[in-house]
Coordinates of C-alpha atoms in Angstrom, one line a residue:
Chain A
M82 CA 119.6 88.5 116.0
E83 CA 117.1 91.2 116.0
V84 CA 118.2 92.6 112.7
N85 CA 117.6 88.7 111.4
V86 CA 114.1 88.8 112.9
E87 CA 113.4 92.1 111.3
A88 CA 115.0 90.9 107.8
R89 CA 112.7 87.8 108.0
R90 CA 109.4 89.9 108.7
I91 CA 110.2 92.3 105.9
L92 CA 110.8 89.3 103.6
A93 CA 107.5 87.8 104.5
V94 CA 105.7 91.1 104.1
S95 CA 107.4 91.5 100.6
I96 CA 106.5 88.2 99.4
S97 CA 102.9 88.7 100.3
K98 CA 102.9 92.1 98.5
L99 CA 104.4 90.5 95.6
Y100 CA 101.5 87.9 95.3
A101 CA 98.8 90.6 95.7
S102 CA 100.3 92.7 93.1
R103 CA 99.8 89.7 90.6
T104 CA 95.9 90.2 91.1
Q105 CA 96.1 94.0 90.8
R106 CA 93.8 95.6 88.3
G107 CA 96.0 97.0 85.4
G108 CA 98.7 94.4 85.6
L109 CA 102.0 94.1 87.5
R110 CA 103.7 97.4 88.0
L111 CA 107.2 97.2 87.0
H112 CA 108.5 100.1 89.1
R113 CA 106.9 98.7 92.3
S114 CA 107.9 95.0 91.5
L115 CA 111.6 96.3 91.1
L116 CA 111.4 98.3 94.4
L117 CA 110.0 95.3 96.1
S118 CA 112.8 92.9 94.8
M119 CA 115.3 95.5 95.9
V120 CA 113.9 95.5 99.7
M121 CA 113.8 91.6 99.5
R122 CA 117.5 91.3 98.2
S123 CA 118.6 93.6 101.2
A124 CA 116.5 91.6 103.5
R125 CA 117.7 88.3 102.3
D126 CA 121.4 89.6 102.4
I127 CA 121.0 90.6 105.8
Y128 CA 119.4 87.4 106.7
H129 CA 122.0 85.4 105.3
S130 CA 124.8 87.3 106.8
S131 CA 123.3 87.3 110.3
R132 CA 122.9 83.7 109.9
E133 CA 126.5 83.2 108.9
T134 CA 127.7 84.9 111.9
E135 CA 125.6 82.8 114.0
G136 CA 127.2 79.8 112.4
Q137 CA 124.0 78.1 111.5
T138 CA 124.9 77.7 107.9
S139 CA 127.5 75.5 106.5
E140 CA 129.0 75.9 103.2
E141 CA 127.3 73.0 101.3
P142 CA 123.6 73.7 101.4
M143 CA 124.5 77.4 100.4
E144 CA 126.2 76.1 97.4
T145 CA 123.3 74.0 96.5
S146 CA 120.7 76.5 96.9
S147 CA 122.7 78.9 94.7
K148 CA 123.0 76.3 92.2
E149 CA 119.5 75.7 92.6
G150 CA 118.9 79.4 92.1
C151 CA 120.6 79.3 88.7
D152 CA 118.9 76.2 87.7
S153 CA 115.5 77.5 88.6
E154 CA 115.6 79.7 85.4
I155 CA 115.8 76.6 83.2
T156 CA 113.8 74.2 85.5
E157 CA 111.2 76.3 86.8
D158 CA 108.9 76.2 83.7
K159 CA 109.5 72.6 83.3
E160 CA 108.1 72.0 86.7
N161 CA 105.3 74.4 86.3
M162 CA 104.1 72.7 83.2
S163 CA 104.3 69.2 84.9
P164 CA 103.1 69.6 88.4
T165 CA 103.5 65.9 89.0
K166 CA 107.2 66.1 88.7
Q167 CA 108.8 65.8 91.9
S168 CA 110.4 68.7 93.5
R169 CA 114.1 69.0 93.0
K170 CA 114.5 70.7 96.3
R171 CA 116.3 68.7 98.8
R172 CA 114.4 68.2 102.3
G173 CA 117.5 68.2 104.4
K174 CA 117.5 69.9 107.7
A175 CA 119.7 72.7 106.8
S176 CA 117.8 73.6 103.5
A177 CA 114.3 73.2 105.0
A178 CA 112.1 76.1 103.9
P179 CA 112.1 78.8 106.3
D180 CA 108.8 79.2 108.1
F181 CA 107.7 82.3 106.7
L182 CA 107.5 80.9 103.3
P183 CA 104.2 79.6 102.2
S184 CA 104.0 76.1 103.1
K185 CA 102.9 75.0 99.4
R186 CA 105.7 75.6 97.0
A187 CA 105.2 78.8 95.2
R188 CA 104.6 78.6 91.5
L189 CA 102.3 79.7 89.0
E190 CA 99.5 77.8 87.5
P191 CA 100.0 77.0 83.7
G192 CA 99.0 80.0 81.8
E193 CA 98.9 82.0 84.7
E194 CA 101.9 84.0 83.8
R195 CA 100.0 85.8 81.3
Y196 CA 98.5 87.8 84.0
A197 CA 101.8 88.8 85.3
A198 CA 103.2 89.9 82.3
P199 CA 103.6 93.7 81.3
M200 CA 107.3 93.2 81.2
G201 CA 107.5 91.7 78.0
S202 CA 105.9 92.0 74.7
W203 CA 106.7 90.2 71.8
R204 CA 104.9 92.5 69.5
F205 CA 107.9 94.9 69.8
D206 CA 111.0 93.0 70.5
P207 CA 112.5 90.2 68.5
P208 CA 112.4 86.8 70.4
P209 CA 115.7 85.8 72.2
T210 CA 117.2 82.9 70.3
H211 CA 119.1 81.1 73.3
I212 CA 116.2 80.1 75.4
A213 CA 114.8 76.7 74.4
H214 CA 111.1 76.9 73.3
Q215 CA 108.7 74.7 74.7
G216 CA 105.6 76.0 73.3
A217 CA 104.5 79.5 72.4
D218 CA 103.9 80.4 76.2
L219 CA 107.7 80.1 76.9
H220 CA 108.9 83.1 75.1
Q221 CA 106.3 85.1 77.2
R222 CA 107.4 83.5 80.4
S223 CA 111.1 84.1 79.8
R224 CA 110.4 87.7 80.0
D225 CA 108.0 87.4 82.7
R226 CA 110.7 86.0 84.9
G227 CA 112.6 89.4 84.7
I228 CA 111.7 90.5 88.1
T229 CA 109.8 87.4 89.4
G230 CA 112.8 85.2 88.5
T231 CA 115.1 87.4 90.6
M232 CA 112.8 87.0 93.5
V233 CA 112.4 83.4 93.1
Q234 CA 116.2 83.2 93.3
A235 CA 116.0 85.4 96.4
L236 CA 113.8 82.8 97.9
R237 CA 115.8 79.8 96.9
S238 CA 119.0 81.0 98.2
I239 CA 117.6 81.5 101.6
Chain B
I25 CA 102.7 138.4 90.8
N26 CA 102.9 138.2 94.6
P27 CA 106.5 138.2 95.7
G28 CA 106.9 134.9 97.7
L29 CA 104.4 133.9 100.4
V30 CA 103.7 137.4 101.7
G31 CA 100.4 136.2 102.8
I32 CA 101.8 133.0 104.2
T33 CA 99.0 132.2 106.5
E34 CA 96.4 134.2 104.5
W35 CA 94.9 131.3 102.3
F36 CA 91.2 130.6 102.3
L37 CA 88.9 128.3 100.5
I38 CA 87.1 129.2 97.5
V39 CA 86.1 126.1 96.0
L40 CA 85.4 122.5 97.5
R41 CA 84.2 119.8 95.4
I42 CA 83.4 116.3 96.0
A43 CA 85.0 114.1 93.3
D44 CA 85.7 110.6 92.4
I45 CA 89.5 109.7 93.4
I46 CA 91.5 112.6 91.7
S47 CA 94.5 111.3 89.8
T48 CA 96.0 114.6 88.3
V49 CA 95.3 118.4 88.5
E50 CA 96.7 120.9 85.8
F51 CA 95.9 124.6 85.4
N52 CA 96.3 125.9 81.6
H53 CA 98.9 128.4 80.6
T54 CA 96.8 131.5 81.7
G55 CA 95.3 129.8 84.8
E56 CA 91.8 130.5 83.5
L57 CA 91.0 126.7 83.2
L58 CA 91.7 123.9 85.7
A59 CA 91.5 120.4 84.5
T60 CA 91.3 117.3 86.8
G61 CA 91.3 113.7 86.0
D62 CA 90.1 111.0 88.1
K63 CA 90.3 107.2 88.6
G64 CA 87.0 106.8 86.5
G65 CA 88.8 108.0 83.5
R66 CA 86.7 111.3 83.6
V67 CA 88.1 114.8 83.0
V68 CA 86.4 117.7 84.8
I69 CA 87.3 121.3 83.7
F70 CA 86.8 124.3 85.9
Q71 CA 86.6 127.9 84.6
Q72 CA 87.8 130.8 86.6
E73 CA 85.5 133.6 87.1
I74 CA 86.6 136.9 88.7
E75 CA 84.3 139.0 90.7
N76 CA 85.2 142.6 90.8
K77 CA 88.1 142.7 88.5
N78 CA 88.6 146.5 89.1
L79 CA 89.1 146.2 92.9
P80 CA 92.7 145.4 93.8
Q81 CA 91.5 142.6 96.1
F82 CA 89.5 140.3 93.7
R83 CA 87.9 137.1 94.5
S84 CA 88.0 134.2 92.1
E85 CA 85.6 131.2 91.5
Y86 CA 85.9 128.2 89.7
N87 CA 82.9 126.7 88.3
V88 CA 82.5 123.6 86.2
Y89 CA 83.1 124.2 82.5
S90 CA 83.0 120.7 80.9
T91 CA 83.0 117.2 82.0
F92 CA 83.6 114.3 79.7
Q93 CA 84.6 110.7 79.6
S94 CA 88.2 110.5 78.4
H95 CA 89.2 106.9 78.7
E96 CA 87.3 103.7 79.3
P97 CA 88.5 100.5 80.6
E98 CA 89.9 98.2 78.1
F99 CA 91.4 94.6 78.0
D100 CA 94.5 93.7 76.3
Y101 CA 93.5 90.2 75.0
L102 CA 97.0 89.4 73.9
K103 CA 98.3 89.7 77.5
S104 CA 95.1 89.1 79.4
L105 CA 95.3 92.4 81.2
E106 CA 93.0 94.9 82.1
I107 CA 94.1 98.5 81.2
E108 CA 92.9 100.9 83.8
E109 CA 90.7 104.0 82.7
K110 CA 92.5 106.1 85.4
I111 CA 93.8 109.3 84.0
N112 CA 97.5 109.5 84.8
K113 CA 98.3 112.9 83.5
I114 CA 96.6 115.8 81.8
R115 CA 98.8 118.6 80.0
W116 CA 97.3 121.7 78.2
L117 CA 98.4 122.9 74.9
P118 CA 99.1 126.6 74.5
Q119 CA 96.0 128.1 73.1
K120 CA 96.1 129.1 69.4
N121 CA 92.6 129.7 68.5
A122 CA 89.2 130.0 70.3
A123 CA 89.3 126.3 71.2
Q124 CA 91.1 124.7 74.2
F125 CA 93.2 121.4 73.5
L126 CA 94.6 119.1 76.2
L127 CA 96.2 115.9 76.3
S128 CA 95.1 113.2 78.6
T129 CA 96.6 109.8 79.2
N130 CA 96.0 106.5 81.1
D131 CA 98.5 103.6 81.4
K132 CA 98.6 103.0 77.7
T133 CA 96.9 105.5 75.5
I134 CA 97.3 109.3 75.2
K135 CA 94.3 111.4 73.8
L136 CA 94.2 114.7 72.4
W137 CA 90.7 116.6 73.2
K138 CA 89.5 119.7 71.7
I139 CA 87.3 121.8 74.0
S140 CA 85.2 124.4 72.2
E141 CA 82.3 126.7 73.0
R142 CA 79.2 127.0 71.1
D143 CA 77.0 130.1 71.9
K144 CA 74.9 130.6 68.8
R145 CA 72.8 128.3 66.7
P146 CA 71.2 128.8 63.2
E147 CA 67.7 129.4 62.8
G148 CA 65.3 129.9 59.9
Y149 CA 66.4 127.2 57.5
N150 CA 64.8 127.5 53.9
L151 CA 64.1 123.8 53.4
K152 CA 63.6 122.6 57.0
E153 CA 61.2 122.9 59.7
E154 CA 62.4 124.0 63.1
D155 CA 62.5 120.4 64.4
G156 CA 64.5 119.4 61.5
R157 CA 62.1 117.6 59.2
Y158 CA 62.1 118.7 55.6
K159 CA 59.3 120.8 54.3
D160 CA 56.9 119.7 51.5
P161 CA 58.8 121.4 48.5
N162 CA 55.7 122.7 47.0
T163 CA 55.0 124.9 50.0
I164 CA 58.3 126.8 49.7
T165 CA 57.8 129.8 47.7
S166 CA 60.5 132.1 49.1
L167 CA 64.2 132.1 49.7
R168 CA 65.6 132.8 53.0
V169 CA 69.0 132.2 54.7
P170 CA 69.4 131.0 58.2
V171 CA 70.6 133.6 60.9
L172 CA 72.7 132.8 63.9
I173 CA 70.9 133.6 66.9
P174 CA 72.3 133.3 70.5
M175 CA 71.9 130.5 72.8
D176 CA 72.9 129.3 76.1
L177 CA 76.6 128.4 76.2
M178 CA 77.4 124.8 75.5
V179 CA 80.9 123.3 76.0
E180 CA 81.8 120.5 73.8
A181 CA 84.7 118.1 74.1
S182 CA 85.7 115.9 71.3
P183 CA 88.7 113.5 70.8
R184 CA 90.7 114.7 67.9
R185 CA 93.6 112.3 68.1
V186 CA 94.4 109.0 69.9
F187 CA 97.8 107.9 70.3
A188 CA 98.0 104.3 70.9
N189 CA 99.9 101.1 71.0
A190 CA 103.4 102.7 71.6
H191 CA 103.9 101.7 75.1
T192 CA 104.6 98.3 76.6
Y193 CA 104.8 99.5 80.1
H194 CA 102.7 102.0 82.2
I195 CA 102.9 105.7 80.9
N196 CA 103.8 107.9 83.9
S197 CA 104.3 111.2 82.1
I198 CA 103.5 113.3 79.1
S199 CA 105.1 116.7 78.4
V200 CA 104.1 119.2 75.6
N201 CA 107.3 120.5 73.8
S202 CA 107.8 124.4 73.5
D203 CA 107.7 124.1 69.8
D204 CA 104.0 123.6 69.9
E205 CA 104.3 120.4 67.5
T206 CA 105.6 117.7 69.6
Y207 CA 105.2 116.2 72.9
L208 CA 106.9 113.2 74.7
S209 CA 105.2 110.3 76.7
A210 CA 107.2 108.2 79.1
D211 CA 106.6 104.6 80.7
D212 CA 109.0 102.8 83.1
L213 CA 111.6 102.0 80.4
R214 CA 111.0 104.2 77.3
I215 CA 110.3 107.6 76.3
N216 CA 108.7 108.5 73.2
L217 CA 108.5 111.5 70.9
W218 CA 105.3 112.2 69.1
H219 CA 104.0 114.9 66.6
L220 CA 100.5 116.2 67.6
E221 CA 99.3 115.8 64.3
I222 CA 100.6 112.1 63.7
T223 CA 99.0 109.1 65.5
D224 CA 100.2 106.0 63.7
R225 CA 103.9 106.4 64.6
S226 CA 106.3 107.9 67.3
F227 CA 110.0 108.1 67.7
N228 CA 111.7 106.4 70.5
I229 CA 114.3 108.6 72.0
V230 CA 115.0 106.8 75.4
D231 CA 115.3 103.1 75.9
I232 CA 116.7 101.7 79.0
K233 CA 115.3 98.4 79.0
P234 CA 118.3 95.9 79.7
A235 CA 118.7 93.0 77.1
N236 CA 118.2 90.7 80.1
M237 CA 115.4 91.7 82.2
E238 CA 116.9 90.5 85.3
E239 CA 119.5 92.9 85.0
L240 CA 117.0 95.7 85.5
T241 CA 118.1 98.1 88.2
E242 CA 116.2 101.3 87.5
V243 CA 113.0 102.6 85.9
I244 CA 111.9 105.9 84.4
T245 CA 109.8 107.5 87.0
A246 CA 108.9 111.0 85.3
A247 CA 110.0 113.0 82.2
E248 CA 109.6 116.7 81.0
F249 CA 110.3 118.9 78.4
H250 CA 112.4 122.2 79.0
P251 CA 109.9 125.2 79.1
H252 CA 112.0 127.2 76.5
Q253 CA 114.6 124.9 74.8
C254 CA 112.8 122.6 72.5
N255 CA 115.7 120.2 72.2
T256 CA 116.0 119.5 75.9
F257 CA 114.3 117.1 78.2
V258 CA 114.7 115.4 81.6
Y259 CA 113.8 112.3 83.0
S260 CA 114.0 111.0 86.6
S261 CA 114.7 107.4 87.7
S262 CA 113.8 105.3 90.5
K263 CA 117.3 105.4 91.8
G264 CA 117.1 109.2 92.4
T265 CA 118.9 110.4 89.4
L266 CA 117.9 113.0 86.9
R267 CA 119.1 112.9 83.2
L268 CA 119.2 115.9 81.1
C269 CA 119.3 114.9 77.2
D270 CA 119.8 116.9 74.2
M271 CA 117.7 115.6 71.1
R272 CA 120.4 117.4 68.9
A273 CA 123.2 115.1 70.0
S274 CA 121.6 111.8 68.6
A275 CA 118.5 110.3 67.5
L276 CA 118.4 107.9 70.6
C277 CA 119.2 109.9 73.7
D278 CA 120.3 107.0 76.0
K279 CA 123.4 108.7 76.6
H280 CA 122.6 111.9 78.7
S281 CA 124.0 115.3 78.4
K282 CA 124.0 115.7 82.1
L283 CA 123.4 113.4 85.1
F284 CA 122.3 115.0 88.3
E285 CA 122.9 112.8 91.3
E286 CA 123.5 113.4 95.1
P287 CA 125.7 110.8 96.8
E288 CA 123.7 109.1 99.4
D289 CA 124.3 109.8 103.2
P290 CA 125.5 106.5 104.4
S291 CA 124.1 107.2 108.0
N292 CA 120.7 107.1 106.6
R293 CA 121.0 103.7 104.9
S294 CA 118.3 101.4 105.5
F295 CA 116.2 98.4 103.9
F296 CA 114.2 101.1 102.2
S297 CA 117.0 103.7 101.1
E298 CA 116.3 102.6 97.6
I299 CA 112.7 103.2 97.7
I300 CA 112.6 106.6 99.4
S301 CA 115.2 107.9 97.1
S302 CA 113.1 107.1 94.0
I303 CA 111.9 110.2 92.6
S304 CA 108.2 110.6 91.9
D305 CA 108.0 114.0 90.2
V306 CA 110.3 116.4 88.3
K307 CA 109.3 119.9 87.2
F308 CA 111.3 122.4 85.5
S309 CA 111.0 126.0 87.0
H310 CA 109.1 128.5 84.8
N311 CA 112.3 130.4 84.0
G312 CA 113.9 127.1 82.9
R313 CA 116.9 127.4 85.2
Y314 CA 116.2 124.9 87.8
M315 CA 114.5 121.7 88.0
M316 CA 112.7 120.3 91.3
T317 CA 112.4 116.7 92.1
R318 CA 110.1 115.1 94.7
D319 CA 111.2 111.8 96.5
Y320 CA 109.5 110.2 99.4
L321 CA 110.8 112.5 102.2
S322 CA 112.1 115.8 100.5
V323 CA 111.9 118.1 97.6
K324 CA 115.2 119.2 96.0
I325 CA 115.8 121.9 93.9
W326 CA 118.7 121.6 91.2
D327 CA 120.6 124.1 89.1
L328 CA 121.0 123.0 85.6
N329 CA 124.6 124.1 85.8
M330 CA 125.3 122.0 88.9
E331 CA 125.1 118.1 88.6
N332 CA 126.8 116.8 91.7
R333 CA 124.4 118.1 94.3
P334 CA 120.8 120.0 94.5
V335 CA 121.1 123.6 95.4
E336 CA 118.4 123.4 97.9
T337 CA 116.7 120.6 99.9
Y338 CA 113.4 120.8 101.8
Q339 CA 112.3 118.2 104.2
V340 CA 108.6 117.6 103.8
H341 CA 108.0 115.3 106.6
E342 CA 111.3 114.1 108.1
Y343 CA 109.5 112.5 110.9
L344 CA 108.5 109.6 108.7
R345 CA 112.3 108.5 108.5
S346 CA 111.8 106.4 111.6
K347 CA 108.6 104.9 110.4
L348 CA 109.7 103.6 107.2
C349 CA 109.1 100.0 107.9
S350 CA 105.4 100.6 109.0
L351 CA 105.0 102.8 106.0
Y352 CA 106.3 99.8 103.9
E353 CA 103.7 97.5 105.5
N354 CA 100.8 99.7 104.5
D355 CA 102.1 100.5 101.2
C356 CA 102.4 104.3 101.8
I357 CA 106.0 104.1 101.0
F358 CA 105.0 103.7 97.4
D359 CA 103.0 106.9 97.3
K360 CA 104.0 109.3 94.4
F361 CA 103.7 112.7 95.6
E362 CA 103.8 115.5 92.9
C363 CA 105.2 119.1 93.5
C364 CA 104.9 122.4 91.6
W365 CA 106.3 125.8 91.3
N366 CA 104.4 129.1 91.8
G367 CA 104.2 131.6 88.9
N368 CA 107.6 133.3 89.7
D369 CA 109.4 130.2 91.0
S370 CA 109.8 131.7 94.4
V371 CA 107.8 129.0 96.3
V372 CA 107.3 125.4 95.9
M373 CA 104.5 123.1 97.0
T374 CA 103.9 119.6 97.7
G375 CA 101.6 117.3 99.5
S376 CA 101.9 115.0 102.5
Y377 CA 99.6 112.8 104.8
N378 CA 96.8 113.7 107.0
N379 CA 95.5 116.0 104.2
F380 CA 98.6 118.2 104.9
F381 CA 100.3 120.0 102.1
R382 CA 103.5 122.1 102.5
M383 CA 104.9 125.2 101.0
F384 CA 108.5 126.4 100.9
D385 CA 109.5 129.9 100.1
R386 CA 112.9 129.8 98.6
G387 CA 113.9 133.5 99.2
Q388 CA 112.5 133.9 102.5
R389 CA 113.6 130.5 103.8
R390 CA 110.1 130.0 105.4
D391 CA 108.0 127.0 105.3
V392 CA 104.4 126.4 106.2
T393 CA 102.2 123.3 106.6
L394 CA 98.4 123.7 105.9
E395 CA 95.6 121.3 105.8
A396 CA 92.8 120.7 103.4
S397 CA 89.9 119.5 105.2
R398 CA 86.4 120.1 105.5
E399 CA 86.3 120.9 109.1
N400 CA 89.1 123.4 108.9
S401 CA 88.1 125.0 105.5
K402 CA 85.2 127.3 106.0
P403 CA 84.8 129.7 103.2
M404 CA 86.3 133.0 103.8
Q405 CA 88.3 131.6 106.9
V406 CA 91.8 131.8 106.8
L407 CA 93.7 128.5 106.9
K408 CA 95.8 127.9 110.1
P409 CA 99.1 126.7 109.8
R410 CA 99.7 123.1 111.1
K411 CA 102.6 121.6 113.0
V412 CA 103.6 118.0 113.6
C413 CA 105.1 117.1 116.8
A414 CA 107.9 114.7 116.0
G415 CA 108.7 113.8 119.6
G416 CA 108.8 115.0 123.0
K417 CA 106.1 117.1 124.7
R418 CA 103.4 117.8 122.3
K419 CA 102.4 121.5 122.3
K420 CA 98.9 122.7 122.1
D421 CA 97.5 122.7 118.5
E422 CA 100.3 120.2 117.4
I423 CA 99.4 116.9 115.9
S424 CA 101.6 113.9 116.9
V425 CA 103.3 111.7 114.2
D426 CA 101.2 108.8 115.6
S427 CA 97.8 110.2 115.1
L428 CA 98.4 111.1 111.5
D429 CA 96.0 109.6 109.1
F430 CA 97.9 107.9 106.5
N431 CA 94.8 107.1 104.4
K432 CA 94.4 110.8 104.0
K433 CA 97.0 111.9 101.4
I434 CA 97.7 114.9 99.1
L435 CA 99.4 113.5 96.0
H436 CA 98.5 116.0 93.4
T437 CA 98.8 119.9 93.7
A438 CA 98.9 122.7 91.2
W439 CA 99.5 126.3 91.4
H440 CA 97.9 129.1 89.1
P441 CA 100.7 130.3 86.7
Q442 CA 100.1 133.8 87.5
D443 CA 97.8 134.4 90.9
N444 CA 98.1 132.9 94.2
I445 CA 95.5 130.4 93.7
I446 CA 96.2 126.7 94.4
A447 CA 94.5 123.4 93.7
V448 CA 94.8 120.7 96.2
A449 CA 93.3 117.2 95.6
T450 CA 92.6 115.2 98.7
T451 CA 91.3 111.4 98.3
N452 CA 87.8 112.5 97.3
N453 CA 87.8 116.2 97.4
L454 CA 89.2 119.1 95.3
Y455 CA 90.1 122.0 97.1
I456 CA 91.0 125.4 95.5
F457 CA 92.5 128.0 97.8
Q458 CA 93.3 131.8 97.2
D459 CA 95.7 134.2 98.9
K460 CA 93.7 136.8 100.6
V461 CA 96.4 139.3 99.9
N462 CA 95.7 139.3 96.1

């Protein structure tokens, strides 16, 4: 149980560091973001496994949330671009957002991903062809989600 | 060169200078010049002046030789990103003529600076007045040639090359090759090879960017050329590995010649194992036989001929292992400490917190903790060794872990290539210490 509490605390600290780093002068630091995501992943794994042993989590919501995790890659930008669209996240008891997450759903404002972006540069690399384009921004965003996408998945699967 | 730390407790202060936040410190190849780069993009160069050269015990001074603005803040309009002017690294070129050259880099752009002295000026022009105005031609009745007369020494720095637009990610290292023609620059995912004369192109020699960025597991943290073998360089990773590469093997050195890695001790596993194993600095020994790496808690010496473990490991501040969670919260766990060798590779040095820095004598198996602080560094007063009390009863003069000031960190240190003179940068000050027994 103590490990669980510790894991949650570390997750909360990591998320706030992630948000803070987006406004850092000089842009997102890849190395730091990577290390943050690793800590978050460890904390998330501990948190998950300790919840399993406590028998609080049933199979179904976990499957849903991992599916949502996969979907998030494709749907996230759609949701970002049309904020009025209803959130696809179920509001059932078991999958209610844990209390250490911000109460508002975390998302970037339209165009804000530009700030988060030293991770990709389409000046140097050819564009991937498998991602559907929804405007010039999306190419940039698909690269930005390198680290942030992983961390968003981490959040969703809690 | 002094054998080891004979005067292990005999360091005293010779220079203390208030500065902007220093971000890099580097002696040139003779040690006569010391360059510092700061967060504001400025470079300050100090020059050694030796009193009483004939005496066996001489005292050095380092005085400001040149100051110039190397980098300015820039804005990348394409990505809406500000590019910091902070100087990440300075590397000197070996001296070939009267002028000195150094490379300085911020996150994105490397510049080659020429530092030259002017101590004469021409006087007595035929057609011009002393103030530069042209004379009325009708008044000129004779021919005279200007002569060079001595003037006060003026040191000029001018940018000779700008190497830009080759790095998508943040540059962490530059290293001049022993061939005196090329140098490398490394960012988080790529290493580029440049020719010093050519600015409009570079060769990419290492690329660890995965096709899908979500599969990224490690980044490049430092890179350096071998001091003698111009085909060999090493780069370190955030996973604690070192890769030695041979540029003769192929144009793209993604495949390493040697991989240096120590298996992790499973009993030390924690949330933060990955962070603390990330290598923050790598330095070849002067003789080229060893490499030294710095991770968060230790310094490791690697023999180039042994890949499976380091030959020596020195604990810098093991007492912090139980504090990793707090250090994560206050961001200190992300601090990138550098390390350096002394001139004959017998002693290594690195920084710590509370303005402490540590020296490890490899031969004598001794180590010492010293402090760079105004209160404890009176000129001509020998530095007293410090000791941290990790637990239990604190002895007199010991400092307990809980009273360490984690805002006072020494990330950058440098050792004179020949003498026992060291430069240590705290947050706002540059200290230069000299060994009394010199």
